[in-house]
PDB file of C-alpha atoms in Angstrom:
ATOM      1  CA  MET A   1     -19.727   7.435  11.493  1.00 45.00           C
ATOM      2  CA  PRO A   2     -19.267  11.230  11.366  1.00 45.00           C
ATOM      3  CA  ILE A   3     -15.941  12.516  10.404  1.00 47.00           C
ATOM      4  CA  ALA A   4     -14.462  13.269  13.757  1.00 43.00           C
ATOM      5  CA  ASP A   5     -12.627  16.547  14.421  1.00 43.00           C
ATOM      6  CA  GLY A   6      -9.884  14.605  16.196  1.00 41.00           C
ATOM      7  CA  ALA A   7      -9.133  12.718  12.991  1.00 46.00           C
ATOM      8  CA  ARG A   8      -8.175  15.992  11.342  1.00 40.00           C
ATOM      9  CA  SER A   9      -5.979  17.179  14.191  1.00 39.00           C
ATOM     10  CA  SER A  10      -2.244  17.425  13.533  1.00 37.00           C
ATOM     11  CA  VAL A  11      -1.385  16.574  17.136  1.00 37.00           C
ATOM     12  CA  HIS A  12      -1.451  12.886  18.246  1.00 41.00           C
ATOM     13  CA  THR A  13       0.563  11.044  20.856  1.00 58.00           C
ATOM     14  CA  SER A  14      -1.063   7.653  20.206  1.00 90.00           C
ATOM     15  CA  ARG A  15      -0.079   5.150  17.583  1.00 97.00           C
ATOM     16  CA  TYR A  16      -2.742   3.567  15.405  1.00 98.00           C
ATOM     17  CA  ALA A  17      -2.517   0.391  13.398  1.00 98.00           C
ATOM     18  CA  GLY A  18      -4.331  -0.320  10.123  1.00 98.00           C
ATOM     19  CA  VAL A  19      -4.663  -3.118   7.593  1.00 98.00           C
ATOM     20  CA  GLU A  20      -5.765  -2.534   4.093  1.00 98.00           C
ATOM     21  CA  LEU A  21      -6.613  -5.848   2.321  1.00 97.00           C
ATOM     22  CA  GLY A  22      -6.528  -5.510  -1.457  1.00 91.00           C
ATOM     23  CA  GLY A  23      -6.970  -7.904  -4.278  1.00 86.00           C
ATOM     24  CA  THR A  24      -3.264  -8.289  -4.984  1.00 88.00           C
ATOM     25  CA  LYS A  25      -1.555  -6.903  -1.879  1.00 94.00           C
ATOM     26  CA  CYS A  26      -2.232  -6.066   1.783  1.00 97.00           C
ATOM     27  CA  ILE A  27      -0.681  -3.043   3.383  1.00 98.00           C
ATOM     28  CA  CYS A  28      -0.151  -2.925   7.180  1.00 98.00           C
ATOM     29  CA  THR A  29       0.554   0.566   8.547  1.00 98.00           C
ATOM     30  CA  LEU A  30       1.492   1.951  11.979  1.00 98.00           C
ATOM     31  CA  ALA A  31       1.146   5.723  12.228  1.00 97.00           C
ATOM     32  CA  THR A  32       0.144   8.617  14.370  1.00 94.00           C
ATOM     33  CA  ARG A  33      -1.222  10.589  11.468  1.00 86.00           C
ATOM     34  CA  ALA A  34      -0.846  10.847   7.732  1.00 85.00           C
ATOM     35  CA  ASP A  35       2.512  12.523   7.738  1.00 87.00           C
ATOM     36  CA  ASP A  36       3.960  10.355  10.486  1.00 92.00           C
ATOM     37  CA  ILE A  37       4.220   6.735   9.372  1.00 95.00           C
ATOM     38  CA  VAL A  38       6.116   4.747  12.031  1.00 96.00           C
ATOM     39  CA  ASP A  39       6.168   1.471  10.032  1.00 98.00           C
ATOM     40  CA  GLN A  40       4.510   0.145   6.908  1.00 98.00           C
ATOM     41  CA  ARG A  41       4.720  -3.305   5.366  1.00 98.00           C
ATOM     42  CA  THR A  42       3.323  -4.910   2.215  1.00 98.00           C
ATOM     43  CA  ILE A  43       2.527  -8.558   1.787  1.00 97.00           C
ATOM     44  CA  PRO A  44       0.932 -10.328  -1.285  1.00 97.00           C
ATOM     45  CA  THR A  45      -2.625 -11.360  -1.076  1.00 95.00           C
ATOM     46  CA  GLY A  46      -2.606 -15.139  -1.183  1.00 96.00           C
ATOM     47  CA  GLN A  47      -5.130 -17.566   0.224  1.00 96.00           C
ATOM     48  CA  PRO A  48      -6.648 -16.574   3.631  1.00 97.00           C
ATOM     49  CA  ASP A  49      -4.811 -19.261   5.586  1.00 96.00           C
ATOM     50  CA  GLU A  50      -1.470 -17.904   4.118  1.00 97.00           C
ATOM     51  CA  THR A  51      -2.206 -14.191   4.295  1.00 98.00           C
ATOM     52  CA  LEU A  52      -4.050 -13.558   7.540  1.00 98.00           C
ATOM     53  CA  PRO A  53      -1.549 -15.185   9.882  1.00 98.00           C
ATOM     54  CA  VAL A  54       1.226 -13.030   8.396  1.00 98.00           C
ATOM     55  CA  ILE A  55      -0.782  -9.896   9.037  1.00 98.00           C
ATOM     56  CA  ALA A  56      -1.780 -10.955  12.494  1.00 98.00           C
ATOM     57  CA  ALA A  57       1.899 -11.606  13.328  1.00 98.00           C
ATOM     58  CA  ILE A  58       2.829  -8.113  12.192  1.00 98.00           C
ATOM     59  CA  LEU A  59       0.052  -6.588  14.370  1.00 98.00           C
ATOM     60  CA  GLN A  60       1.169  -8.661  17.368  1.00 98.00           C
ATOM     61  CA  GLU A  61       4.770  -7.501  16.925  1.00 98.00           C
ATOM     62  CA  TRP A  62       3.649  -3.868  16.818  1.00 98.00           C
ATOM     63  CA  LYS A  63       1.387  -4.336  19.888  1.00 97.00           C
ATOM     64  CA  ASP A  64       4.214  -5.957  21.811  1.00 96.00           C
ATOM     65  CA  GLU A  65       7.022  -3.674  20.833  1.00 95.00           C
ATOM     66  CA  ARG A  66       5.412  -0.259  20.171  1.00 94.00           C
ATOM     67  CA  ASP A  67       1.722  -0.633  21.185  1.00 95.00           C
ATOM     68  CA  PHE A  68      -1.287   0.938  19.353  1.00 97.00           C
ATOM     69  CA  ALA A  69      -4.440   2.524  20.650  1.00 97.00           C
ATOM     70  CA  ALA A  70      -6.857   1.307  18.023  1.00 97.00           C
ATOM     71  CA  LEU A  71      -7.077  -0.747  14.800  1.00 98.00           C
ATOM     72  CA  GLY A  72      -8.652  -0.015  11.392  1.00 98.00           C
ATOM     73  CA  ILE A  73      -9.388  -2.819   8.944  1.00 98.00           C
ATOM     74  CA  ALA A  74     -10.351  -1.898   5.398  1.00 97.00           C
ATOM     75  CA  ALA A  75     -11.107  -4.710   2.849  1.00 96.00           C
ATOM     76  CA  PHE A  76     -11.937  -5.458  -0.633  1.00 91.00           C
ATOM     77  CA  GLY A  77     -15.643  -6.297  -0.940  1.00 84.00           C
ATOM     78  CA  PRO A  78     -18.362  -7.149  -0.762  1.00 91.00           C
ATOM     79  CA  ILE A  79     -18.058  -7.541   3.033  1.00 95.00           C
ATOM     80  CA  ASP A  80     -20.592  -7.596   5.837  1.00 95.00           C
ATOM     81  CA  ILE A  81     -20.245  -4.357   7.767  1.00 94.00           C
ATOM     82  CA  ASN A  82     -23.431  -4.594   9.866  1.00 93.00           C
ATOM     83  CA  PRO A  83     -22.417  -5.267  13.486  1.00 92.00           C
ATOM     84  CA  THR A  84     -25.731  -6.861  14.288  1.00 92.00           C
ATOM     85  CA  SER A  85     -25.487  -9.398  11.390  1.00 93.00           C
ATOM     86  CA  PRO A  86     -24.376 -13.011  12.065  1.00 95.00           C
ATOM     87  CA  ALA A  87     -21.957 -12.624   9.151  1.00 95.00           C
ATOM     88  CA  TYR A  88     -20.390  -9.346  10.456  1.00 95.00           C
ATOM     89  CA  GLY A  89     -16.790  -9.090   9.624  1.00 96.00           C
ATOM     90  CA  ARG A  90     -16.862 -11.695   6.822  1.00 97.00           C
ATOM     91  CA  VAL A  91     -16.054 -11.436   3.084  1.00 96.00           C
ATOM     92  CA  LEU A  92     -19.188 -12.117   1.015  1.00 94.00           C
ATOM     93  CA  THR A  93     -19.505 -12.951  -2.699  1.00 87.00           C
ATOM     94  CA  THR A  94     -16.133 -11.818  -3.879  1.00 85.00           C
ATOM     95  CA  PRO A  95     -14.936 -13.424  -7.077  1.00 78.00           C
ATOM     96  CA  LYS A  96     -11.498 -13.794  -5.409  1.00 85.00           C
ATOM     97  CA  ARG A  97     -11.128 -17.532  -4.998  1.00 88.00           C
ATOM     98  CA  GLY A  98     -10.851 -18.858  -1.395  1.00 93.00           C
ATOM     99  CA  TRP A  99     -11.983 -15.659   0.280  1.00 96.00           C
ATOM    100  CA  PRO A 100     -15.807 -15.864   0.468  1.00 96.00           C
ATOM    101  CA  GLY A 101     -16.833 -16.499   4.116  1.00 96.00           C
ATOM    102  CA  THR A 102     -13.517 -15.452   5.546  1.00 97.00           C
ATOM    103  CA  ASN A 103     -13.972 -13.755   8.939  1.00 98.00           C
ATOM    104  CA  LEU A 104     -11.567 -10.893   8.884  1.00 98.00           C
ATOM    105  CA  VAL A 105     -12.714  -9.431  12.264  1.00 98.00           C
ATOM    106  CA  ALA A 106     -12.161 -12.680  14.045  1.00 97.00           C
ATOM    107  CA  ALA A 107      -8.760 -13.183  12.512  1.00 98.00           C
ATOM    108  CA  LEU A 108      -7.377  -9.636  12.804  1.00 98.00           C
ATOM    109  CA  ALA A 109      -9.404  -7.606  15.422  1.00 97.00           C
ATOM    110  CA  ARG A 110     -10.620  -9.953  18.116  1.00 95.00           C
ATOM    111  CA  PRO A 111      -7.080 -10.988  19.290  1.00 96.00           C
ATOM    112  CA  PHE A 112      -6.427  -7.371  20.410  1.00 96.00           C
ATOM    113  CA  THR A 113      -8.256  -5.594  23.186  1.00 93.00           C
ATOM    114  CA  VAL A 114      -8.416  -2.233  21.433  1.00 96.00           C
ATOM    115  CA  PRO A 115     -11.189  -0.353  19.749  1.00 96.00           C
ATOM    116  CA  PHE A 116     -11.460  -1.281  16.090  1.00 97.00           C
ATOM    117  CA  ALA A 117     -13.177  -0.244  12.870  1.00 96.00           C
ATOM    118  CA  PHE A 118     -14.167  -2.475   9.884  1.00 96.00           C
ATOM    119  CA  ASP A 119     -15.247  -1.088   6.434  1.00 95.00           C
ATOM    120  CA  THR A 120     -14.450  -1.227   2.831  1.00 94.00           C
ATOM    121  CA  ASP A 121     -11.124  -0.140   1.425  1.00 94.00           C
ATOM    122  CA  VAL A 122     -12.718   2.594  -0.645  1.00 95.00           C
ATOM    123  CA  ASN A 123     -14.757   3.932   2.303  1.00 95.00           C
ATOM    124  CA  GLY A 124     -11.523   4.032   4.328  1.00 95.00           C
ATOM    125  CA  ALA A 125      -9.752   5.881   1.452  1.00 96.00           C
ATOM    126  CA  ALA A 126     -12.608   8.379   1.259  1.00 96.00           C
ATOM    127  CA  MET A 127     -12.333   9.141   4.978  1.00 94.00           C
ATOM    128  CA  ALA A 128      -8.574   9.649   4.625  1.00 96.00           C
ATOM    129  CA  GLU A 129      -9.101  12.070   1.830  1.00 97.00           C
ATOM    130  CA  ILE A 130     -11.618  13.992   3.879  1.00 95.00           C
ATOM    131  CA  CYS A 131      -9.248  14.102   6.862  1.00 94.00           C
ATOM    132  CA  TRP A 132      -5.981  14.946   4.965  1.00 96.00           C
ATOM    133  CA  GLY A 133      -6.447  15.028   1.214  1.00 97.00           C
ATOM    134  CA  SER A 134      -8.573  16.197  -1.713  1.00 97.00           C
ATOM    135  CA  GLY A 135     -11.794  16.146   0.282  1.00 97.00           C
ATOM    136  CA  LEU A 136     -10.501  18.097   3.206  1.00 95.00           C
ATOM    137  CA  GLY A 137     -13.349  19.607   5.237  1.00 90.00           C
ATOM    138  CA  LEU A 138     -16.121  18.250   2.975  1.00 96.00           C
ATOM    139  CA  GLN A 139     -19.096  16.263   4.351  1.00 95.00           C
ATOM    140  CA  ASP A 140     -20.316  15.031   0.952  1.00 97.00           C
ATOM    141  CA  PHE A 141     -17.560  13.418  -1.042  1.00 98.00           C
ATOM    142  CA  ALA A 142     -16.877  10.336  -3.321  1.00 98.00           C
ATOM    143  CA  TYR A 143     -13.637   8.490  -3.760  1.00 97.00           C
ATOM    144  CA  VAL A 144     -13.395   6.294  -6.827  1.00 97.00           C
ATOM    145  CA  THR A 145     -10.679   3.719  -7.533  1.00 95.00           C
ATOM    146  CA  VAL A 146     -10.433   2.262 -11.042  1.00 96.00           C
ATOM    147  CA  GLY A 147      -8.177  -0.742 -10.929  1.00 91.00           C
ATOM    148  CA  THR A 148      -8.658  -4.512 -10.637  1.00 88.00           C
ATOM    149  CA  GLY A 149     -12.242  -3.494  -9.848  1.00 91.00           C
ATOM    150  CA  ILE A 150     -14.130  -0.249  -9.580  1.00 95.00           C
ATOM    151  CA  GLY A 151     -15.019   0.802  -6.049  1.00 93.00           C
ATOM    152  CA  VAL A 152     -16.634   4.011  -4.709  1.00 96.00           C
ATOM    153  CA  GLY A 153     -16.356   5.219  -1.225  1.00 95.00           C
ATOM    154  CA  LEU A 154     -19.348   7.465  -0.830  1.00 95.00           C
ATOM    155  CA  ILE A 155     -19.644   9.918   2.135  1.00 93.00           C
ATOM    156  CA  VAL A 156     -22.977  11.581   2.580  1.00 93.00           C
ATOM    157  CA  HIS A 157     -23.457  14.165   5.329  1.00 91.00           C
ATOM    158  CA  GLY A 158     -20.242  12.937   6.984  1.00 88.00           C
ATOM    159  CA  ARG A 159     -21.053   9.191   6.965  1.00 84.00           C
ATOM    160  CA  PRO A 160     -20.506   6.356   4.549  1.00 87.00           C
ATOM    161  CA  THR A 161     -23.730   5.311   2.972  1.00 85.00           C
ATOM    162  CA  ARG A 162     -25.525   2.344   4.695  1.00 81.00           C
ATOM    163  CA  GLY A 163     -28.553   0.303   4.041  1.00 75.00           C
ATOM    164  CA  ILE A 164     -28.607  -3.326   2.888  1.00 77.00           C
ATOM    165  CA  GLY A 165     -24.834  -3.007   2.612  1.00 72.00           C
ATOM    166  CA  HIS A 166     -22.044  -0.768   1.556  1.00 83.00           C
ATOM    167  CA  SER A 167     -22.228   1.029  -1.819  1.00 82.00           C
ATOM    168  CA  GLU A 168     -21.345  -1.010  -4.906  1.00 89.00           C
ATOM    169  CA  ILE A 169     -21.459   1.796  -7.425  1.00 94.00           C
ATOM    170  CA  GLY A 170     -18.890   0.130  -9.651  1.00 95.00           C
ATOM    171  CA  HIS A 171     -21.712  -2.320 -10.493  1.00 95.00           C
ATOM    172  CA  ILE A 172     -24.282   0.147 -11.587  1.00 97.00           C
ATOM    173  CA  ARG A 173     -25.463  -0.616 -15.109  1.00 97.00           C
ATOM    174  CA  VAL A 174     -24.855   2.072 -17.717  1.00 97.00           C
ATOM    175  CA  PRO A 175     -25.948   2.502 -21.325  1.00 97.00           C
ATOM    176  CA  ARG A 176     -23.086   1.451 -23.587  1.00 97.00           C
ATOM    177  CA  MET A 177     -21.425   3.901 -25.818  1.00 97.00           C
ATOM    178  CA  THR A 178     -22.686   3.558 -29.393  1.00 96.00           C
ATOM    179  CA  GLY A 179     -20.721   0.910 -31.177  1.00 96.00           C
ATOM    180  CA  ASP A 180     -19.179  -0.620 -28.007  1.00 97.00           C
ATOM    181  CA  ASP A 181     -19.527  -4.424 -28.344  1.00 97.00           C
ATOM    182  CA  PHE A 182     -16.926  -5.463 -25.866  1.00 98.00           C
ATOM    183  CA  THR A 183     -17.791  -8.387 -23.772  1.00 97.00           C
ATOM    184  CA  SER A 184     -18.093  -7.353 -20.054  1.00 98.00           C
ATOM    185  CA  ILE A 185     -15.490  -9.009 -17.754  1.00 96.00           C
ATOM    186  CA  CYS A 186     -17.976  -8.908 -14.934  1.00 95.00           C
ATOM    187  CA  ARG A 187     -19.447 -12.344 -14.255  1.00 90.00           C
ATOM    188  CA  TYR A 188     -22.611 -10.754 -12.820  1.00 91.00           C
ATOM    189  CA  HIS A 189     -23.537  -7.972 -15.260  1.00 94.00           C
ATOM    190  CA  ASP A 190     -23.121  -7.506 -18.996  1.00 96.00           C
ATOM    191  CA  ASP A 191     -23.014  -3.710 -18.879  1.00 96.00           C
ATOM    192  CA  CYS A 192     -21.819  -2.480 -15.399  1.00 98.00           C
ATOM    193  CA  VAL A 193     -19.041   0.082 -15.082  1.00 98.00           C
ATOM    194  CA  GLU A 194     -16.612  -2.445 -13.584  1.00 97.00           C
ATOM    195  CA  GLY A 195     -17.279  -4.861 -16.384  1.00 98.00           C
ATOM    196  CA  LEU A 196     -16.647  -2.294 -19.047  1.00 98.00           C
ATOM    197  CA  ALA A 197     -14.019   0.124 -17.609  1.00 98.00           C
ATOM    198  CA  SER A 198     -11.929  -1.593 -14.951  1.00 97.00           C
ATOM    199  CA  GLY A 199      -8.287  -2.542 -15.354  1.00 95.00           C
ATOM    200  CA  PRO A 200      -9.043  -6.133 -16.601  1.00 96.00           C
ATOM    201  CA  ALA A 201     -11.658  -4.566 -19.043  1.00 98.00           C
ATOM    202  CA  LEU A 202      -9.015  -2.168 -20.375  1.00 98.00           C
ATOM    203  CA  LEU A 203      -6.479  -4.985 -20.861  1.00 97.00           C
ATOM    204  CA  GLY A 204      -9.138  -6.962 -22.685  1.00 97.00           C
ATOM    205  CA  ARG A 205      -9.882  -4.015 -24.919  1.00 98.00           C
ATOM    206  CA  LEU A 206      -6.179  -3.517 -25.634  1.00 97.00           C
ATOM    207  CA  GLN A 207      -5.797  -7.130 -26.894  1.00 95.00           C
ATOM    208  CA  GLY A 208      -2.165  -7.496 -25.930  1.00 95.00           C
ATOM    209  CA  ARG A 209      -1.053  -3.839 -26.053  1.00 96.00           C
ATOM    210  CA  GLN A 210       0.301  -2.356 -22.863  1.00 93.00           C
ATOM    211  CA  PRO A 211      -1.498   0.637 -21.292  1.00 92.00           C
ATOM    212  CA  GLN A 212       1.590   2.600 -20.801  1.00 89.00           C
ATOM    213  CA  THR A 213       2.213   2.635 -24.585  1.00 92.00           C
ATOM    214  CA  ILE A 214      -1.297   3.911 -25.519  1.00 95.00           C
ATOM    215  CA  ALA A 215      -1.480   7.486 -26.765  1.00 95.00           C
ATOM    216  CA  PRO A 216      -3.904   9.855 -25.105  1.00 95.00           C
ATOM    217  CA  ASP A 217      -5.945  10.129 -28.324  1.00 96.00           C
ATOM    218  CA  ASP A 218      -6.287   6.375 -28.883  1.00 97.00           C
ATOM    219  CA  PRO A 219      -9.901   5.328 -29.370  1.00 97.00           C
ATOM    220  CA  VAL A 220      -9.584   2.748 -26.607  1.00 97.00           C
ATOM    221  CA  TRP A 221      -9.928   5.463 -24.041  1.00 98.00           C
ATOM    222  CA  ASP A 222     -13.367   6.593 -25.415  1.00 98.00           C
ATOM    223  CA  PRO A 223     -15.561   3.849 -23.751  1.00 98.00           C
ATOM    224  CA  ILE A 224     -13.509   4.060 -20.502  1.00 98.00           C
ATOM    225  CA  VAL A 225     -14.193   7.893 -20.295  1.00 98.00           C
ATOM    226  CA  ASP A 226     -17.859   7.260 -21.337  1.00 98.00           C
ATOM    227  CA  CYS A 227     -18.564   4.711 -18.662  1.00 98.00           C
ATOM    228  CA  LEU A 228     -16.848   6.662 -15.845  1.00 98.00           C
ATOM    229  CA  ALA A 229     -18.584   9.899 -16.825  1.00 98.00           C
ATOM    230  CA  LYS A 230     -21.965   8.063 -16.738  1.00 98.00           C
ATOM    231  CA  MET A 231     -21.138   6.717 -13.302  1.00 98.00           C
ATOM    232  CA  ALA A 232     -20.207  10.282 -12.173  1.00 98.00           C
ATOM    233  CA  HIS A 233     -23.524  11.497 -13.607  1.00 98.00           C
ATOM    234  CA  ALA A 234     -25.378   8.928 -11.464  1.00 97.00           C
ATOM    235  CA  LEU A 235     -23.478  10.075  -8.357  1.00 97.00           C
ATOM    236  CA  VAL A 236     -24.183  13.713  -9.040  1.00 98.00           C
ATOM    237  CA  CYS A 237     -27.942  13.062  -9.538  1.00 97.00           C
ATOM    238  CA  THR A 238     -28.328  10.818  -6.508  1.00 95.00           C
ATOM    239  CA  THR A 239     -26.116  11.898  -3.606  1.00 95.00           C
ATOM    240  CA  GLY A 240     -24.589  15.090  -5.008  1.00 96.00           C
ATOM    241  CA  PRO A 241     -20.982  14.885  -3.741  1.00 98.00           C
ATOM    242  CA  LEU A 242     -19.254  18.213  -3.555  1.00 98.00           C
ATOM    243  CA  ARG A 243     -16.179  16.665  -5.148  1.00 98.00           C
ATOM    244  CA  ILE A 244     -15.178  13.352  -6.707  1.00 98.00           C
ATOM    245  CA  ALA A 245     -11.644  12.035  -6.424  1.00 98.00           C
ATOM    246  CA  MET A 246     -10.666   9.413  -8.961  1.00 97.00           C
ATOM    247  CA  GLY A 247      -7.615   7.257  -8.728  1.00 95.00           C
ATOM    248  CA  GLY A 248      -6.400   3.674  -9.177  1.00 93.00           C
ATOM    249  CA  GLY A 249      -4.163   1.879 -11.596  1.00 91.00           C
ATOM    250  CA  VAL A 250      -6.142   2.679 -14.798  1.00 94.00           C
ATOM    251  CA  LEU A 251      -6.031   6.479 -14.134  1.00 94.00           C
ATOM    252  CA  THR A 252      -2.469   6.636 -12.735  1.00 89.00           C
ATOM    253  CA  GLY A 253      -0.102   7.769 -15.506  1.00 84.00           C
ATOM    254  CA  GLN A 254      -2.986   8.968 -17.686  1.00 92.00           C
ATOM    255  CA  PRO A 255      -3.600  12.488 -16.404  1.00 88.00           C
ATOM    256  CA  HIS A 256      -5.599  13.369 -19.534  1.00 94.00           C
ATOM    257  CA  LEU A 257      -8.472  11.124 -18.381  1.00 97.00           C
ATOM    258  CA  LEU A 258      -9.698  13.137 -15.465  1.00 98.00           C
ATOM    259  CA  GLY A 259     -10.306  16.269 -17.612  1.00 97.00           C
ATOM    260  CA  ARG A 260     -11.987  14.216 -20.262  1.00 98.00           C
ATOM    261  CA  ILE A 261     -14.241  12.488 -17.744  1.00 98.00           C
ATOM    262  CA  GLU A 262     -15.311  15.755 -16.212  1.00 98.00           C
ATOM    263  CA  GLN A 263     -15.884  17.347 -19.632  1.00 98.00           C
ATOM    264  CA  GLN A 264     -18.110  14.412 -20.651  1.00 98.00           C
ATOM    265  CA  LEU A 265     -19.934  14.646 -17.259  1.00 98.00           C
ATOM    266  CA  ARG A 266     -20.718  18.262 -17.911  1.00 97.00           C
ATOM    267  CA  ILE A 267     -22.005  17.472 -21.396  1.00 98.00           C
ATOM    268  CA  SER A 268     -24.113  14.694 -19.938  1.00 97.00           C
ATOM    269  CA  LEU A 269     -25.644  16.842 -17.283  1.00 98.00           C
ATOM    270  CA  ASN A 270     -26.441  19.467 -19.909  1.00 97.00           C
ATOM    271  CA  ASP A 271     -26.670  22.292 -17.323  1.00 94.00           C
ATOM    272  CA  TYR A 272     -29.515  20.559 -15.483  1.00 96.00           C
ATOM    273  CA  MET A 273     -27.379  20.546 -12.368  1.00 94.00           C
ATOM    274  CA  ALA A 274     -24.614  22.990 -11.590  1.00 93.00           C
ATOM    275  CA  LEU A 275     -21.334  21.641 -10.320  1.00 96.00           C
ATOM    276  CA  PRO A 276     -19.422  23.545  -7.623  1.00 95.00           C
ATOM    277  CA  ALA A 277     -17.416  26.422  -8.947  1.00 92.00           C
ATOM    278  CA  GLY A 278     -13.813  27.304  -8.106  1.00 88.00           C
ATOM    279  CA  GLY A 279     -11.870  24.428  -9.688  1.00 91.00           C
ATOM    280  CA  PRO A 280     -12.024  20.993 -11.099  1.00 97.00           C
ATOM    281  CA  TYR A 281     -14.828  18.829  -9.828  1.00 98.00           C
ATOM    282  CA  ILE A 282     -13.177  15.572 -10.600  1.00 98.00           C
ATOM    283  CA  VAL A 283      -9.701  15.432  -9.127  1.00 98.00           C
ATOM    284  CA  ALA A 284      -6.802  13.069  -8.292  1.00 97.00           C
ATOM    285  CA  PRO A 285      -6.617  11.771  -4.726  1.00 97.00           C
ATOM    286  CA  GLY A 286      -4.557  14.169  -2.651  1.00 96.00           C
ATOM    287  CA  LEU A 287      -2.853  11.298  -0.780  1.00 96.00           C
ATOM    288  CA  GLY A 288      -1.986   9.433  -3.916  1.00 93.00           C
ATOM    289  CA  HIS A 289      -1.260   5.737  -3.350  1.00 92.00           C
ATOM    290  CA  GLN A 290      -1.384   6.349   0.470  1.00 95.00           C
ATOM    291  CA  ALA A 291      -5.147   7.099   0.455  1.00 95.00           C
ATOM    292  CA  GLY A 292      -6.048   3.446   1.116  1.00 95.00           C
ATOM    293  CA  PRO A 293      -3.464   2.830   3.888  1.00 97.00           C
ATOM    294  CA  MET A 294      -4.135   6.139   5.539  1.00 97.00           C
ATOM    295  CA  GLY A 295      -7.832   5.230   5.414  1.00 96.00           C
ATOM    296  CA  THR A 296      -7.266   2.463   7.914  1.00 97.00           C
ATOM    297  CA  ILE A 297      -5.448   4.987  10.223  1.00 97.00           C
ATOM    298  CA  ALA A 298      -8.302   7.371   9.915  1.00 95.00           C
ATOM    299  CA  MET A 299     -10.784   4.609  10.714  1.00 95.00           C
ATOM    300  CA  ALA A 300      -8.737   3.629  13.778  1.00 96.00           C
ATOM    301  CA  MET A 301      -8.625   7.178  15.068  1.00 94.00           C
ATOM    302  CA  MET A 302     -12.347   7.461  14.823  1.00 91.00           C
ATOM    303  CA  ALA A 303     -12.868   4.023  16.514  1.00 94.00           C
ATOM    304  CA  LYS A 304     -10.715   5.234  19.407  1.00 94.00           C
ATOM    305  CA  LYS A 305     -12.991   8.285  19.827  1.00 89.00           C
ATOM    306  CA  GLY A 306     -16.090   6.163  19.555  1.00 82.00           C
ATOM    307  CA  ALA A 307     -17.050   7.917  16.303  1.00 71.00           C
ATOM    308  CA  PHE A 308     -17.159   4.805  14.194  1.00 65.00           C
ATOM    309  CA  ALA A 309     -20.570   3.180  13.933  1.00 57.00           C
TER     310      ALA A 309
END
């Protein structure tokens, strides 16, 4: 799925629909480009039989009243994104109760006779950032969201990584910071980044304190910075993104964290690999909270051009 030139164009006459399915909310977007949102609606993520019919009804309304040329569906994972797989379009082993096995493509894409794209929410956000945001023009780029979970949209040579599945870099196992005996919140791994540094992990570390009240120099941030810097080290040494954008609820409102993570990354690399010059390497997403929703629009635009595969 190369990043199509048309996805970066500022001139579009067609409307595109997108659905971002998140752990707590789903965002439906109708737009022609990043700066021209025709309609956008948010619904809570309940059980599949409650949530999907509401989304399908919104899409049908848009199709009937305004029309759209293509559809992008970006979902929390893990999901099956292999079109040749019998489970294509389904949610896999998510811890979100009621959702494993749900066929998102059948429920949301098949009813409409338009080209569609299906991928993870973080891959979609990464594509949006390449088209319109902090990764503009880059072919090797990583988008990280640190919230309910930790997801990484990883673009290598203009395509999201593929293989046995999409990237699950939030679940790489990292050496714990000396003295960190926090019990991982991940039910699969005792020492993965998500288990130690996600939003629920932060809340567990705070023991009742609220994140917005925590000072920048509070020691609770040290293991969060340590884990995310080690994850960035792994990214640099494996796929070498030219830039890493980090967002999500844990980092929003804590601008000091990005600089600390980059500083720790540079210490960790110890001059073995040189990061690109000319500015910060770890940055905030250029599209802010719209990176995810606009990812679905970028995906739809690529599907329309036949560039999504």
